[in-house]
PDB file of C-alpha atoms in Angstrom:
ATOM      1  CA  MET B  10       0.000   0.000   0.000  1.00  0.00           C
ATOM      2  CA  ARG B  11       2.846   2.399   0.817  1.00  0.00           C
ATOM      3  CA  PRO B  12       4.268   2.377  -2.761  1.00  0.00           C
ATOM      4  CA  VAL B  13       0.784   3.177  -4.115  1.00  0.00           C
ATOM      5  CA  VAL B  14       0.391   6.134  -1.746  1.00  0.00           C
ATOM      6  CA  LEU B  15       3.872   7.446  -2.622  1.00  0.00           C
ATOM      7  CA  LEU B  16       3.138   7.133  -6.340  1.00  0.00           C
ATOM      8  CA  ALA B  17      -0.165   8.926  -5.842  1.00  0.00           C
ATOM      9  CA  TRP B  18       1.553  11.745  -3.951  1.00  0.00           C
ATOM     10  CA  ASN B  19       4.215  12.106  -6.643  1.00  0.00           C
ATOM     11  CA  TYR B  20       1.545  12.169  -9.322  1.00  0.00           C
ATOM     12  CA  LEU B  21      -0.337  14.908  -7.454  1.00  0.00           C
ATOM     13  CA  ARG B  22       2.860  16.957  -7.278  1.00  0.00           C
ATOM     14  CA  GLU B  23       3.347  16.571 -11.027  1.00  0.00           C
ATOM     15  CA  GLN B  24      -0.226  17.689 -11.617  1.00  0.00           C
ATOM     16  CA  LYS B  25       0.055  20.822  -9.485  1.00  0.00           C
ATOM     17  CA  VAL B  26      -0.601  23.135 -12.442  1.00  0.00           C
ATOM     18  CA  PHE B  27      -3.789  21.256 -13.280  1.00  0.00           C
ATOM     19  CA  ILE B  28      -4.856  21.364  -9.617  1.00  0.00           C
ATOM     20  CA  ILE B  29      -4.153  25.107  -9.420  1.00  0.00           C
ATOM     21  CA  VAL B  30      -6.280  25.672 -12.526  1.00  0.00           C
ATOM     22  CA  LEU B  31      -9.127  23.698 -10.928  1.00  0.00           C
ATOM     23  CA  SER B  32      -8.839  25.766  -7.757  1.00  0.00           C
ATOM     24  CA  ILE B  33      -8.827  29.058  -9.664  1.00  0.00           C
ATOM     25  CA  TYR B  34     -11.837  27.977 -11.701  1.00  0.00           C
ATOM     26  CA  LEU B  35     -13.745  27.032  -8.552  1.00  0.00           C
ATOM     27  CA  ALA B  36     -12.776  30.227  -6.733  1.00  0.00           C
ATOM     28  CA  ALA B  37     -13.674  32.426  -9.702  1.00  0.00           C
ATOM     29  CA  GLY B  38     -16.968  30.642 -10.255  1.00  0.00           C
ATOM     30  CA  THR B  39     -18.229  30.991  -6.693  1.00  0.00           C
ATOM     31  CA  GLY B  40     -16.278  34.017  -5.496  1.00  0.00           C
ATOM     32  CA  TRP B  41     -18.162  36.600  -7.523  1.00  0.00           C
ATOM     33  CA  LEU B  42     -21.496  35.303  -6.183  1.00  0.00           C
ATOM     34  CA  ALA B  43     -20.265  35.005  -2.608  1.00  0.00           C
ATOM     35  CA  LEU B  44     -18.776  38.516  -2.562  1.00  0.00           C
ATOM     36  CA  SER B  45     -21.503  40.240  -4.564  1.00  0.00           C
ATOM     37  CA  SER B  46     -23.532  42.848  -2.707  1.00  0.00           C
ATOM     38  CA  GLU B  47     -26.659  41.569  -4.436  1.00  0.00           C
ATOM     39  CA  THR B  48     -28.317  38.296  -3.507  1.00  0.00           C
ATOM     40  CA  PRO B  49     -27.816  35.806  -6.353  1.00  0.00           C
ATOM     41  CA  GLN B  50     -30.825  34.415  -8.172  1.00  0.00           C
ATOM     42  CA  PRO B  51     -31.603  30.777  -7.285  1.00  0.00           C
ATOM     43  CA  ASP B  52     -31.654  29.775 -10.972  1.00  0.00           C
ATOM     44  CA  ASP B  53     -28.211  31.292 -11.575  1.00  0.00           C
ATOM     45  CA  LEU B  54     -26.869  29.602  -8.464  1.00  0.00           C
ATOM     46  CA  SER B  55     -28.330  26.225  -9.422  1.00  0.00           C
ATOM     47  CA  PHE B  56     -26.763  26.470 -12.882  1.00  0.00           C
ATOM     48  CA  LEU B  57     -23.358  27.327 -11.425  1.00  0.00           C
ATOM     49  CA  VAL B  58     -23.432  24.443  -8.948  1.00  0.00           C
ATOM     50  CA  LYS B  59     -24.402  21.930 -11.643  1.00  0.00           C
ATOM     51  CA  GLN B  60     -21.771  23.264 -14.044  1.00  0.00           C
ATOM     52  CA  GLN B  61     -18.960  23.007 -11.524  1.00  0.00           C
ATOM     53  CA  VAL B  62     -19.927  19.519 -10.429  1.00  0.00           C
ATOM     54  CA  GLU B  63     -20.399  18.335 -14.011  1.00  0.00           C
ATOM     55  CA  TYR B  64     -16.917  19.519 -14.968  1.00  0.00           C
ATOM     56  CA  ALA B  65     -15.415  17.052 -12.476  1.00  0.00           C
ATOM     57  CA  ILE B  66     -16.608  14.186 -14.696  1.00  0.00           C
ATOM     58  CA  VAL B  67     -14.876  15.740 -17.695  1.00  0.00           C
ATOM     59  CA  PHE B  68     -11.736  16.588 -15.725  1.00  0.00           C
ATOM     60  CA  GLY B  69     -11.517  12.943 -14.641  1.00  0.00           C
ATOM     61  CA  VAL B  70     -11.141  11.755 -18.233  1.00  0.00           C
ATOM     62  CA  PHE B  71      -8.540  14.341 -19.213  1.00  0.00           C
ATOM     63  CA  MET B  72      -6.507  14.077 -16.028  1.00  0.00           C
ATOM     64  CA  VAL B  73      -5.999  10.315 -16.268  1.00  0.00           C
ATOM     65  CA  SER B  74      -5.715   9.826 -20.017  1.00  0.00           C
ATOM     66  CA  GLY B  75      -2.220  11.295 -20.428  1.00  0.00           C
ATOM     67  CA  ALA B  76      -0.423  10.033 -17.320  1.00  0.00           C
ATOM     68  CA  ILE B  77       0.995   6.779 -18.699  1.00  0.00           C
ATOM     69  CA  PHE B  78       1.887   8.334 -22.047  1.00  0.00           C
ATOM     70  CA  THR B  79       3.883  11.095 -20.351  1.00  0.00           C
ATOM     71  CA  ASP B  80       5.784   8.636 -18.171  1.00  0.00           C
ATOM     72  CA  ARG B  81       6.554   6.412 -21.165  1.00  0.00           C
ATOM     73  CA  ARG B  82       7.756   9.343 -23.253  1.00  0.00           C
ATOM     74  CA  THR B  83      10.115  10.516 -20.491  1.00  0.00           C
ATOM     75  CA  ARG B  84      11.096   6.892 -19.682  1.00  0.00           C
ATOM     76  CA  ARG B  85      10.179   7.584 -16.067  1.00  0.00           C
ATOM     77  CA  ILE B  86       7.928   4.527 -15.987  1.00  0.00           C
ATOM     78  CA  LEU B  87      10.939   2.231 -16.478  1.00  0.00           C
ATOM     79  CA  MET B  88      12.719   3.816 -13.516  1.00  0.00           C
ATOM     80  CA  VAL B  89       9.619   3.432 -11.346  1.00  0.00           C
ATOM     81  CA  LEU B  90       9.111  -0.221 -12.227  1.00  0.00           C
ATOM     82  CA  ALA B  91      12.823  -0.923 -11.759  1.00  0.00           C
ATOM     83  CA  LYS B  92      12.396  -0.097  -8.058  1.00  0.00           C
ATOM     84  CA  GLY B  93      10.328  -3.231  -7.495  1.00  0.00           C
ATOM     85  CA  ILE B  94       6.941  -1.620  -8.001  1.00  0.00           C
ATOM     86  CA  ASN B  95       4.673  -3.812 -10.085  1.00  0.00           C
ATOM     87  CA  ARG B  96       2.409  -2.560 -12.841  1.00  0.00           C
ATOM     88  CA  SER B  97      -0.809  -2.858 -10.867  1.00  0.00           C
ATOM     89  CA  GLN B  98       0.677  -0.689  -8.100  1.00  0.00           C
ATOM     90  CA  TYR B  99       1.778   1.838 -10.697  1.00  0.00           C
ATOM     91  CA  LEU B 100      -1.755   2.085 -12.129  1.00  0.00           C
ATOM     92  CA  ALA B 101      -3.232   2.227  -8.637  1.00  0.00           C
ATOM     93  CA  GLY B 102      -0.942   5.139  -7.790  1.00  0.00           C
ATOM     94  CA  ILE B 103      -2.016   7.091 -10.865  1.00  0.00           C
ATOM     95  CA  TYR B 104      -5.667   6.392 -10.213  1.00  0.00           C
ATOM     96  CA  LEU B 105      -5.453   7.182  -6.496  1.00  0.00           C
ATOM     97  CA  GLY B 106      -3.651  10.464  -7.152  1.00  0.00           C
ATOM     98  CA  SER B 107      -6.204  11.495  -9.751  1.00  0.00           C
ATOM     99  CA  ALA B 108      -9.089  10.434  -7.510  1.00  0.00           C
ATOM    100  CA  ALA B 109      -7.683  12.447  -4.593  1.00  0.00           C
ATOM    101  CA  ALA B 110      -7.461  15.606  -6.717  1.00  0.00           C
ATOM    102  CA  LEU B 111     -10.934  15.154  -8.202  1.00  0.00           C
ATOM    103  CA  MET B 112     -12.584  14.309  -4.866  1.00  0.00           C
ATOM    104  CA  GLY B 113     -10.868  17.302  -3.315  1.00  0.00           C
ATOM    105  CA  TYR B 114     -12.343  19.474  -6.054  1.00  0.00           C
ATOM    106  CA  LEU B 115     -15.824  18.056  -5.408  1.00  0.00           C
ATOM    107  CA  VAL B 116     -15.526  18.569  -1.648  1.00  0.00           C
ATOM    108  CA  LEU B 117     -14.501  22.192  -2.151  1.00  0.00           C
ATOM    109  CA  SER B 118     -17.354  22.603  -4.619  1.00  0.00           C
ATOM    110  CA  TRP B 119     -19.758  21.144  -2.054  1.00  0.00           C
ATOM    111  CA  MET B 120     -18.558  23.550   0.652  1.00  0.00           C
ATOM    112  CA  ALA B 121     -18.765  26.592  -1.606  1.00  0.00           C
ATOM    113  CA  SER B 122     -22.183  25.593  -2.939  1.00  0.00           C
ATOM    114  CA  ALA B 123     -23.529  25.043   0.588  1.00  0.00           C
ATOM    115  CA  VAL B 124     -22.503  28.575   1.561  1.00  0.00           C
ATOM    116  CA  LEU B 125     -24.169  30.053  -1.528  1.00  0.00           C
ATOM    117  CA  LEU B 126     -27.371  28.054  -1.079  1.00  0.00           C
ATOM    118  CA  ASN B 127     -27.658  29.157   2.539  1.00  0.00           C
ATOM    119  CA  ARG B 128     -27.254  32.728   1.361  1.00  0.00           C
ATOM    120  CA  VAL B 129     -30.391  32.490  -0.793  1.00  0.00           C
ATOM    121  CA  GLY B 130     -32.330  30.588   1.866  1.00  0.00           C
ATOM    122  CA  GLN B 131     -32.144  27.173   0.191  1.00  0.00           C
ATOM    123  CA  ALA B 132     -31.416  23.998   2.149  1.00  0.00           C
ATOM    124  CA  SER B 133     -28.052  22.515   1.320  1.00  0.00           C
ATOM    125  CA  SER B 134     -28.993  18.953   2.298  1.00  0.00           C
ATOM    126  CA  SER B 135     -29.766  17.992  -1.313  1.00  0.00           C
ATOM    127  CA  LEU B 136     -26.135  18.757  -2.180  1.00  0.00           C
ATOM    128  CA  ASN B 137     -25.072  15.527  -0.498  1.00  0.00           C
ATOM    129  CA  GLU B 138     -26.844  13.382  -3.082  1.00  0.00           C
ATOM    130  CA  LEU B 139     -25.508  15.547  -5.899  1.00  0.00           C
ATOM    131  CA  ILE B 140     -21.883  15.290  -4.783  1.00  0.00           C
ATOM    132  CA  VAL B 141     -22.071  11.536  -4.137  1.00  0.00           C
ATOM    133  CA  ALA B 142     -23.557  10.911  -7.597  1.00  0.00           C
ATOM    134  CA  ALA B 143     -20.982  13.177  -9.235  1.00  0.00           C
ATOM    135  CA  ALA B 144     -18.189  11.396  -7.360  1.00  0.00           C
ATOM    136  CA  VAL B 145     -19.328   8.002  -8.673  1.00  0.00           C
ATOM    137  CA  ALA B 146     -19.576   9.298 -12.243  1.00  0.00           C
ATOM    138  CA  THR B 147     -16.199  11.040 -11.961  1.00  0.00           C
ATOM    139  CA  LEU B 148     -14.388   7.990 -10.615  1.00  0.00           C
ATOM    140  CA  LEU B 149     -16.015   5.764 -13.236  1.00  0.00           C
ATOM    141  CA  SER B 150     -15.083   8.079 -16.103  1.00  0.00           C
ATOM    142  CA  ALA B 151     -11.521   8.192 -14.769  1.00  0.00           C
ATOM    143  CA  ALA B 152     -11.386   4.378 -14.584  1.00  0.00           C
ATOM    144  CA  ILE B 153     -12.576   4.126 -18.190  1.00  0.00           C
ATOM    145  CA  ALA B 154      -9.921   6.622 -19.278  1.00  0.00           C
ATOM    146  CA  LEU B 155      -7.299   4.665 -17.342  1.00  0.00           C
ATOM    147  CA  LEU B 156      -8.150   1.517 -19.289  1.00  0.00           C
ATOM    148  CA  TYR B 157      -7.780   3.215 -22.669  1.00  0.00           C
ATOM    149  CA  SER B 158      -4.657   5.101 -21.587  1.00  0.00           C
ATOM    150  CA  THR B 159      -2.846   1.782 -21.117  1.00  0.00           C
ATOM    151  CA  MET B 160      -2.992   1.144 -24.869  1.00  0.00           C
ATOM    152  CA  MET B 161      -3.639   4.444 -26.657  1.00  0.00           C
ATOM    153  CA  HIS B 162      -2.407   7.983 -27.207  1.00  0.00           C
ATOM    154  CA  PRO B 163      -4.103  10.405 -24.779  1.00  0.00           C
ATOM    155  CA  LEU B 164      -6.294  11.979 -27.480  1.00  0.00           C
ATOM    156  CA  LEU B 165      -7.494   8.556 -28.597  1.00  0.00           C
ATOM    157  CA  ALA B 166      -8.030   7.545 -24.974  1.00  0.00           C
ATOM    158  CA  VAL B 167     -10.269  10.573 -24.446  1.00  0.00           C
ATOM    159  CA  MET B 168     -12.171   9.887 -27.663  1.00  0.00           C
ATOM    160  CA  PHE B 169     -12.756   6.193 -26.946  1.00  0.00           C
ATOM    161  CA  SER B 170     -13.700   6.973 -23.351  1.00  0.00           C
ATOM    162  CA  ALA B 171     -16.337   9.392 -24.586  1.00  0.00           C
ATOM    163  CA  ILE B 172     -17.650   6.843 -27.097  1.00  0.00           C
ATOM    164  CA  THR B 173     -17.771   4.103 -24.465  1.00  0.00           C
ATOM    165  CA  MET B 174     -19.767   6.303 -22.099  1.00  0.00           C
ATOM    166  CA  THR B 175     -22.125   7.556 -24.814  1.00  0.00           C
ATOM    167  CA  VAL B 176     -23.048   4.317 -26.596  1.00  0.00           C
ATOM    168  CA  PRO B 177     -25.194   2.831 -23.771  1.00  0.00           C
ATOM    169  CA  HIS B 178     -27.178   6.072 -23.522  1.00  0.00           C
ATOM    170  CA  ALA B 179     -27.686   6.146 -27.286  1.00  0.00           C
ATOM    171  CA  LEU B 180     -28.972   2.563 -27.132  1.00  0.00           C
ATOM    172  CA  ALA B 181     -31.240   3.567 -24.252  1.00  0.00           C
ATOM    173  CA  LYS B 182     -32.790   6.238 -26.459  1.00  0.00           C
ATOM    174  CA  VAL B 183     -33.138   4.023 -29.539  1.00  0.00           C
ATOM    175  CA  VAL B 184     -33.674   0.491 -28.210  1.00  0.00           C
ATOM    176  CA  ALA B 185     -34.676   0.370 -24.529  1.00  0.00           C
ATOM    177  CA  PRO B 186     -34.196   2.667 -21.494  1.00  0.00           C
ATOM    178  CA  GLY B 187     -32.561  -0.165 -19.558  1.00  0.00           C
ATOM    179  CA  PHE B 188     -29.330   0.287 -21.530  1.00  0.00           C
ATOM    180  CA  ASP B 189     -28.600   3.362 -19.398  1.00  0.00           C
ATOM    181  CA  ALA B 190     -27.809   0.975 -16.542  1.00  0.00           C
ATOM    182  CA  VAL B 191     -25.125  -0.846 -18.577  1.00  0.00           C
ATOM    183  CA  LEU B 192     -22.694   2.028 -18.033  1.00  0.00           C
ATOM    184  CA  PRO B 193     -24.444   4.747 -16.006  1.00  0.00           C
ATOM    185  CA  VAL B 194     -22.020   7.665 -16.433  1.00  0.00           C
ATOM    186  CA  TYR B 195     -24.321   9.427 -18.881  1.00  0.00           C
ATOM    187  CA  ALA B 196     -27.432   8.690 -16.805  1.00  0.00           C
ATOM    188  CA  ILE B 197     -25.812  10.060 -13.651  1.00  0.00           C
ATOM    189  CA  SER B 198     -24.542  13.086 -15.567  1.00  0.00           C
ATOM    190  CA  GLY B 199     -28.071  13.740 -16.840  1.00  0.00           C
ATOM    191  CA  ALA B 200     -29.444  13.543 -13.305  1.00  0.00           C
ATOM    192  CA  VAL B 201     -26.794  16.018 -12.153  1.00  0.00           C
ATOM    193  CA  LEU B 202     -27.774  18.455 -14.900  1.00  0.00           C
ATOM    194  CA  GLY B 203     -31.434  18.119 -13.899  1.00  0.00           C
ATOM    195  CA  TRP B 204     -30.772  18.720 -10.199  1.00  0.00           C
ATOM    196  CA  GLU B 205     -32.664  21.430  -8.316  1.00  0.00           C
ATOM    197  CA  PRO B 206     -31.954  22.470  -4.692  1.00  0.00           C
ATOM    198  CA  HIS B 207     -35.502  21.741  -3.520  1.00  0.00           C
ATOM    199  CA  ARG B 208     -35.749  18.275  -5.126  1.00  0.00           C
ATOM    200  CA  ARG B 209     -34.173  14.889  -4.647  1.00  0.00           C
ATOM    201  CA  LEU B 210     -31.694  13.799  -7.274  1.00  0.00           C
ATOM    202  CA  ALA B 211     -33.490  11.864 -10.011  1.00  0.00           C
ATOM    203  CA  ILE B 212     -31.221   8.821 -10.115  1.00  0.00           C
ATOM    204  CA  PRO B 213     -32.089   5.339  -8.771  1.00  0.00           C
ATOM    205  CA  PRO B 214     -29.673   4.071  -6.088  1.00  0.00           C
ATOM    206  CA  TYR B 215     -28.978   0.918  -8.104  1.00  0.00           C
ATOM    207  CA  MET B 216     -27.420   3.084 -10.829  1.00  0.00           C
ATOM    208  CA  LEU B 217     -24.874   4.343  -8.307  1.00  0.00           C
ATOM    209  CA  ALA B 218     -24.240   0.775  -7.113  1.00  0.00           C
ATOM    210  CA  ILE B 219     -23.618  -0.344 -10.702  1.00  0.00           C
ATOM    211  CA  GLY B 220     -21.270   2.603 -11.206  1.00  0.00           C
ATOM    212  CA  ILE B 221     -19.242   1.707  -8.112  1.00  0.00           C
ATOM    213  CA  ALA B 222     -18.967  -1.925  -9.223  1.00  0.00           C
ATOM    214  CA  GLU B 223     -17.862  -0.886 -12.703  1.00  0.00           C
ATOM    215  CA  ILE B 224     -15.089   1.284 -11.281  1.00  0.00           C
ATOM    216  CA  VAL B 225     -13.522  -1.922  -9.990  1.00  0.00           C
ATOM    217  CA  VAL B 226     -14.220  -3.749 -13.268  1.00  0.00           C
ATOM    218  CA  PHE B 227     -12.543  -1.111 -15.443  1.00  0.00           C
ATOM    219  CA  PHE B 228      -9.556  -0.851 -13.100  1.00  0.00           C
ATOM    220  CA  VAL B 229      -9.058  -4.636 -13.228  1.00  0.00           C
ATOM    221  CA  LEU B 230      -9.345  -4.536 -17.029  1.00  0.00           C
ATOM    222  CA  ALA B 231      -6.725  -1.768 -17.091  1.00  0.00           C
ATOM    223  CA  VAL B 232      -4.361  -3.888 -14.982  1.00  0.00           C
ATOM    224  CA  ILE B 233      -4.851  -6.923 -17.214  1.00  0.00           C
ATOM    225  CA  THR B 234      -4.308  -4.880 -20.376  1.00  0.00           C
ATOM    226  CA  PHE B 235      -1.246  -3.117 -18.983  1.00  0.00           C
ATOM    227  CA  ARG B 236       0.476  -6.386 -18.118  1.00  0.00           C
ATOM    228  CA  GLY B 237       0.942  -7.213 -21.770  1.00  0.00           C
ATOM    229  CA  ARG B 238       2.316  -3.841 -22.877  1.00  0.00           C
ATOM    230  CA  ASP B 239       5.944  -3.494 -23.993  1.00  0.00           C
ATOM    231  CA  LEU B 240       6.999  -0.402 -22.069  1.00  0.00           C
ATOM    232  CA  ALA B 241      10.506  -0.350 -23.493  1.00  0.00           C
ATOM    233  CA  LEU B 242       9.213   0.945 -26.835  1.00  0.00           C
ATOM    234  CA  SER B 243       9.469   4.719 -27.232  1.00  0.00           C
ATOM    235  CA  VAL B 244       6.349   6.761 -27.863  1.00  0.00           C
ATOM    236  CA  ASP B 245       5.859  10.128 -29.583  1.00  0.00           C
TER     237      ASP B 245
END
């Protein structure tokens, strides 16, 4: 476990620019409403909260998709593995570091949103469901990106991740609604976009349970796929 935590910490340090950008975006998005002399409109506030939470799902794909490629291009991955760290630990470190940054972003978003909702007299209790659902979707999207990043260029990993997450929803629209449960990232994302402070989140609990289970599935698939990769080959 210790090597995984150390790898995660090192990965967070390497991603400090990305983390700073996330922090600035969050501060800029909520700061102007929090410091404004006028009380924000509930509709504007609801839109801002949903936008910030929704971006975490997108950030998850982009943050993970390029990690392995960068380490292979700089040959750093060979030095890491030469220290006795196996490939599954390496992937776990990348995923844990990314998850820590993304969950930190969601927690800060939750805190800022709670303050703003209280300012307009709205209960912040419904935020809990929103953040939990967004966390599941974010971690699942990151796990999908991790799988594709083990065998593709980052741009292709992002593209195939998006296709993988979209296809079940397209089938749900064309064939049967039950296809949304096959890979519920899109369904959870839609529920997040439809969230309102005075309503419960419109997502069945079993969708979240499926999402949590599939996080494990995609991580295991990433480990299996990564075992067969020749890491000595240079990449451009």
